[in-house]
Amino acid sequence: VSGIGFLVAGTILHEGLTIRGLTTAASLWMVSAIGLAVGSGMFFLSIMATVITMITLVTFHTWEKRFAATSRSDRRFVRITTSNRNDVIADITGYLTLNGIQVKSLNLKKNKDKNNLVIDLYLKLGKNMESSDYILGLQNIEGVMSVENSKY
């Protein structure tokens, strides 16, 4: 049981204000409990617990897909390659803020050989924001060499 506790704790991730992996953690606990019940000979209880768990997971997954898609803003991962100049990060974050885009996380890597910066951004877009609009704006910032965009 304590070993399962360590595995479950490892599946829960905390990213800013978002917590991920709770359903996976609960499922791991449930599967371990069902396994203990089967091992101790409680077959009927194990079958009922499995059926209830499957119904719950499928139902909640369906509800989540239906309701979360309409209420959640679009999230994007963007990788920007820029020249290494002093105010490039301030220019990029300023542009995003002016356009109502929230920066959830920013990771910066410096390529010393090419004298470049690689900026990884995790963004939260507004509901009516088109991805092509902000990509073109980022490409027009002085020093930006490339912008790669993917939906999260």
PDB file of C-alpha atoms in Angstrom:
ATOM      1  CA  VAL A   1       0.000   0.000   0.000  1.00  0.00           C
ATOM      2  CA  SER A   2       2.812   2.431   0.796  1.00  0.00           C
ATOM      3  CA  GLY A   3       4.487   1.606  -2.529  1.00  0.00           C
ATOM      4  CA  ILE A   4       1.285   2.474  -4.390  1.00  0.00           C
ATOM      5  CA  GLY A   5       1.201   5.743  -2.433  1.00  0.00           C
ATOM      6  CA  PHE A   6       4.597   6.705  -3.834  1.00  0.00           C
ATOM      7  CA  LEU A   7       3.549   5.788  -7.390  1.00  0.00           C
ATOM      8  CA  VAL A   8       0.319   7.751  -7.074  1.00  0.00           C
ATOM      9  CA  ALA A   9       2.103  10.796  -5.682  1.00  0.00           C
ATOM     10  CA  GLY A  10       4.436  10.726  -8.669  1.00  0.00           C
ATOM     11  CA  THR A  11       1.546  11.021 -11.133  1.00  0.00           C
ATOM     12  CA  ILE A  12       0.230  14.277  -9.651  1.00  0.00           C
ATOM     13  CA  LEU A  13       1.841  17.296 -11.337  1.00  0.00           C
ATOM     14  CA  HIS A  14       1.580  20.917 -10.208  1.00  0.00           C
ATOM     15  CA  GLU A  15       1.999  23.488 -13.027  1.00  0.00           C
ATOM     16  CA  GLY A  16       1.345  27.037 -11.850  1.00  0.00           C
ATOM     17  CA  LEU A  17      -2.276  27.131 -10.748  1.00  0.00           C
ATOM     18  CA  THR A  18      -3.100  23.890 -12.576  1.00  0.00           C
ATOM     19  CA  ILE A  19      -2.933  20.432 -11.029  1.00  0.00           C
ATOM     20  CA  ARG A  20      -2.796  17.474 -13.404  1.00  0.00           C
ATOM     21  CA  GLY A  21      -2.920  13.733 -12.864  1.00  0.00           C
ATOM     22  CA  LEU A  22      -5.569  13.480 -10.162  1.00  0.00           C
ATOM     23  CA  THR A  23      -7.755  11.132 -12.205  1.00  0.00           C
ATOM     24  CA  THR A  24      -4.752   8.938 -12.965  1.00  0.00           C
ATOM     25  CA  ALA A  25      -3.781   8.908  -9.290  1.00  0.00           C
ATOM     26  CA  ALA A  26      -7.311   7.961  -8.199  1.00  0.00           C
ATOM     27  CA  SER A  27      -7.443   5.251 -10.863  1.00  0.00           C
ATOM     28  CA  LEU A  28      -4.163   3.774  -9.636  1.00  0.00           C
ATOM     29  CA  TRP A  29      -5.489   3.661  -6.063  1.00  0.00           C
ATOM     30  CA  MET A  30      -8.691   2.026  -7.252  1.00  0.00           C
ATOM     31  CA  VAL A  31      -6.895  -0.610  -9.326  1.00  0.00           C
ATOM     32  CA  SER A  32      -4.639  -1.463  -6.389  1.00  0.00           C
ATOM     33  CA  ALA A  33      -7.691  -1.808  -4.102  1.00  0.00           C
ATOM     34  CA  ILE A  34      -9.398  -4.065  -6.644  1.00  0.00           C
ATOM     35  CA  GLY A  35      -6.224  -6.138  -6.887  1.00  0.00           C
ATOM     36  CA  LEU A  36      -6.126  -6.551  -3.108  1.00  0.00           C
ATOM     37  CA  ALA A  37      -9.792  -7.580  -3.117  1.00  0.00           C
ATOM     38  CA  VAL A  38      -9.178 -10.190  -5.851  1.00  0.00           C
ATOM     39  CA  GLY A  39      -6.130 -11.484  -3.986  1.00  0.00           C
ATOM     40  CA  SER A  40      -8.149 -11.966  -0.822  1.00  0.00           C
ATOM     41  CA  GLY A  41     -10.925 -13.858  -2.639  1.00  0.00           C
ATOM     42  CA  MET A  42     -13.628 -11.157  -2.765  1.00  0.00           C
ATOM     43  CA  PHE A  43     -14.494 -11.717  -6.428  1.00  0.00           C
ATOM     44  CA  PHE A  44     -18.025 -10.272  -6.439  1.00  0.00           C
ATOM     45  CA  LEU A  45     -16.868  -7.078  -4.704  1.00  0.00           C
ATOM     46  CA  SER A  46     -13.959  -6.801  -7.171  1.00  0.00           C
ATOM     47  CA  ILE A  47     -16.234  -7.139 -10.202  1.00  0.00           C
ATOM     48  CA  MET A  48     -18.690  -4.562  -8.832  1.00  0.00           C
ATOM     49  CA  ALA A  49     -15.875  -2.116  -8.020  1.00  0.00           C
ATOM     50  CA  THR A  50     -14.452  -2.552 -11.526  1.00  0.00           C
ATOM     51  CA  VAL A  51     -17.833  -1.902 -13.155  1.00  0.00           C
ATOM     52  CA  ILE A  52     -18.506   1.182 -11.010  1.00  0.00           C
ATOM     53  CA  THR A  53     -14.999   2.525 -11.707  1.00  0.00           C
ATOM     54  CA  MET A  54     -15.340   2.065 -15.470  1.00  0.00           C
ATOM     55  CA  ILE A  55     -18.783   3.705 -15.573  1.00  0.00           C
ATOM     56  CA  THR A  56     -17.490   6.650 -13.537  1.00  0.00           C
ATOM     57  CA  LEU A  57     -14.371   7.163 -15.665  1.00  0.00           C
ATOM     58  CA  VAL A  58     -16.221   6.932 -18.993  1.00  0.00           C
ATOM     59  CA  THR A  59     -19.041   9.217 -17.834  1.00  0.00           C
ATOM     60  CA  PHE A  60     -16.725  11.886 -16.421  1.00  0.00           C
ATOM     61  CA  HIS A  61     -14.511  11.756 -19.500  1.00  0.00           C
ATOM     62  CA  THR A  62     -17.541  12.384 -21.729  1.00  0.00           C
ATOM     63  CA  TRP A  63     -18.742  15.284 -19.540  1.00  0.00           C
ATOM     64  CA  GLU A  64     -15.287  16.799 -19.414  1.00  0.00           C
ATOM     65  CA  LYS A  65     -14.938  16.756 -23.213  1.00  0.00           C
ATOM     66  CA  ARG A  66     -18.381  18.289 -23.661  1.00  0.00           C
ATOM     67  CA  PHE A  67     -18.206  21.076 -21.067  1.00  0.00           C
ATOM     68  CA  ALA A  68     -14.492  21.901 -20.905  1.00  0.00           C
ATOM     69  CA  ALA A  69     -14.268  22.577 -24.648  1.00  0.00           C
ATOM     70  CA  THR A  70     -16.863  25.346 -24.463  1.00  0.00           C
ATOM     71  CA  SER A  71     -15.643  27.043 -21.290  1.00  0.00           C
ATOM     72  CA  ARG A  72     -11.836  26.824 -21.518  1.00  0.00           C
ATOM     73  CA  SER A  73      -9.657  29.271 -23.391  1.00  0.00           C
ATOM     74  CA  ASP A  74      -7.258  27.959 -25.983  1.00  0.00           C
ATOM     75  CA  ARG A  75      -3.793  26.991 -24.742  1.00  0.00           C
ATOM     76  CA  ARG A  76      -0.729  27.046 -26.949  1.00  0.00           C
ATOM     77  CA  PHE A  77       2.920  26.129 -26.746  1.00  0.00           C
ATOM     78  CA  VAL A  78       5.193  28.479 -28.706  1.00  0.00           C
ATOM     79  CA  ARG A  79       8.943  28.190 -29.344  1.00  0.00           C
ATOM     80  CA  ILE A  80      10.585  31.421 -30.472  1.00  0.00           C
ATOM     81  CA  THR A  81      14.159  31.643 -31.731  1.00  0.00           C
ATOM     82  CA  THR A  82      15.596  35.155 -31.465  1.00  0.00           C
ATOM     83  CA  SER A  83      18.864  36.986 -31.685  1.00  0.00           C
ATOM     84  CA  ASN A  84      20.505  37.650 -28.346  1.00  0.00           C
ATOM     85  CA  ARG A  85      19.631  41.303 -27.753  1.00  0.00           C
ATOM     86  CA  ASN A  86      18.871  42.992 -24.458  1.00  0.00           C
ATOM     87  CA  ASP A  87      15.144  43.781 -24.646  1.00  0.00           C
ATOM     88  CA  VAL A  88      13.838  40.920 -26.776  1.00  0.00           C
ATOM     89  CA  ILE A  89      12.069  39.127 -23.889  1.00  0.00           C
ATOM     90  CA  ALA A  90      10.457  42.355 -22.708  1.00  0.00           C
ATOM     91  CA  ASP A  91       9.294  43.091 -26.278  1.00  0.00           C
ATOM     92  CA  ILE A  92       7.752  39.615 -26.680  1.00  0.00           C
ATOM     93  CA  THR A  93       5.990  39.548 -23.301  1.00  0.00           C
ATOM     94  CA  GLY A  94       4.849  43.146 -23.770  1.00  0.00           C
ATOM     95  CA  TYR A  95       3.336  42.310 -27.153  1.00  0.00           C
ATOM     96  CA  LEU A  96       1.526  39.289 -25.729  1.00  0.00           C
ATOM     97  CA  THR A  97       0.182  41.267 -22.753  1.00  0.00           C
ATOM     98  CA  LEU A  98      -1.083  44.063 -25.007  1.00  0.00           C
ATOM     99  CA  ASN A  99      -3.016  41.488 -27.054  1.00  0.00           C
ATOM    100  CA  GLY A 100      -4.654  39.850 -24.022  1.00  0.00           C
ATOM    101  CA  ILE A 101      -2.553  36.694 -24.095  1.00  0.00           C
ATOM    102  CA  GLN A 102      -1.447  35.329 -20.724  1.00  0.00           C
ATOM    103  CA  VAL A 103       2.024  33.834 -20.376  1.00  0.00           C
ATOM    104  CA  LYS A 104       1.639  30.781 -18.120  1.00  0.00           C
ATOM    105  CA  SER A 105       5.300  29.763 -18.237  1.00  0.00           C
ATOM    106  CA  LEU A 106       8.486  30.919 -19.917  1.00  0.00           C
ATOM    107  CA  ASN A 107      11.663  28.887 -20.377  1.00  0.00           C
ATOM    108  CA  LEU A 108      14.811  30.445 -21.800  1.00  0.00           C
ATOM    109  CA  LYS A 109      17.764  28.643 -23.378  1.00  0.00           C
ATOM    110  CA  LYS A 110      20.873  30.349 -24.681  1.00  0.00           C
ATOM    111  CA  ASN A 111      22.722  28.912 -27.671  1.00  0.00           C
ATOM    112  CA  LYS A 112      26.254  30.289 -27.242  1.00  0.00           C
ATOM    113  CA  ASP A 113      27.502  28.943 -30.588  1.00  0.00           C
ATOM    114  CA  LYS A 114      24.955  30.806 -32.684  1.00  0.00           C
ATOM    115  CA  ASN A 115      24.406  33.681 -30.203  1.00  0.00           C
ATOM    116  CA  ASN A 116      20.652  32.902 -30.195  1.00  0.00           C
ATOM    117  CA  LEU A 117      17.973  32.608 -27.556  1.00  0.00           C
ATOM    118  CA  VAL A 118      15.314  29.900 -27.654  1.00  0.00           C
ATOM    119  CA  ILE A 119      12.227  30.948 -25.700  1.00  0.00           C
ATOM    120  CA  ASP A 120       9.591  28.326 -24.877  1.00  0.00           C
ATOM    121  CA  LEU A 121       6.247  29.872 -23.926  1.00  0.00           C
ATOM    122  CA  TYR A 122       3.087  28.243 -22.642  1.00  0.00           C
ATOM    123  CA  LEU A 123       0.270  30.658 -23.472  1.00  0.00           C
ATOM    124  CA  LYS A 124      -3.409  31.014 -22.680  1.00  0.00           C
ATOM    125  CA  LEU A 125      -5.276  32.723 -25.514  1.00  0.00           C
ATOM    126  CA  GLY A 126      -8.590  34.502 -25.282  1.00  0.00           C
ATOM    127  CA  LYS A 127     -11.673  32.778 -26.664  1.00  0.00           C
ATOM    128  CA  ASN A 128     -11.826  34.896 -29.834  1.00  0.00           C
ATOM    129  CA  MET A 129      -8.086  34.982 -30.558  1.00  0.00           C
ATOM    130  CA  GLU A 130      -6.875  33.580 -33.872  1.00  0.00           C
ATOM    131  CA  SER A 131      -3.478  31.860 -33.691  1.00  0.00           C
ATOM    132  CA  SER A 132      -2.338  33.307 -37.013  1.00  0.00           C
ATOM    133  CA  ASP A 133      -2.817  36.878 -35.704  1.00  0.00           C
ATOM    134  CA  TYR A 134      -0.456  36.651 -32.766  1.00  0.00           C
ATOM    135  CA  ILE A 135       2.076  34.523 -34.695  1.00  0.00           C
ATOM    136  CA  LEU A 136       2.414  37.245 -37.342  1.00  0.00           C
ATOM    137  CA  GLY A 137       2.806  39.845 -34.610  1.00  0.00           C
ATOM    138  CA  LEU A 138       5.553  37.832 -32.912  1.00  0.00           C
ATOM    139  CA  GLN A 139       7.383  37.379 -36.210  1.00  0.00           C
ATOM    140  CA  ASN A 140       7.409  41.164 -36.726  1.00  0.00           C
ATOM    141  CA  ILE A 141       9.265  41.819 -33.459  1.00  0.00           C
ATOM    142  CA  GLU A 142      12.861  42.905 -34.040  1.00  0.00           C
ATOM    143  CA  GLY A 143      15.303  40.007 -33.675  1.00  0.00           C
ATOM    144  CA  VAL A 144      12.753  37.177 -33.938  1.00  0.00           C
ATOM    145  CA  MET A 145      14.057  34.565 -36.390  1.00  0.00           C
ATOM    146  CA  SER A 146      11.399  31.848 -36.142  1.00  0.00           C
ATOM    147  CA  VAL A 147       8.155  31.030 -34.334  1.00  0.00           C
ATOM    148  CA  GLU A 148       6.893  27.457 -33.904  1.00  0.00           C
ATOM    149  CA  ASN A 149       3.329  27.023 -32.703  1.00  0.00           C
ATOM    150  CA  SER A 150       1.494  23.943 -31.432  1.00  0.00           C
ATOM    151  CA  LYS A 151      -1.791  23.392 -29.635  1.00  0.00           C
ATOM    152  CA  TYR A 152      -1.401  22.034 -26.128  1.00  0.00           C
TER     153      TYR A 152
END
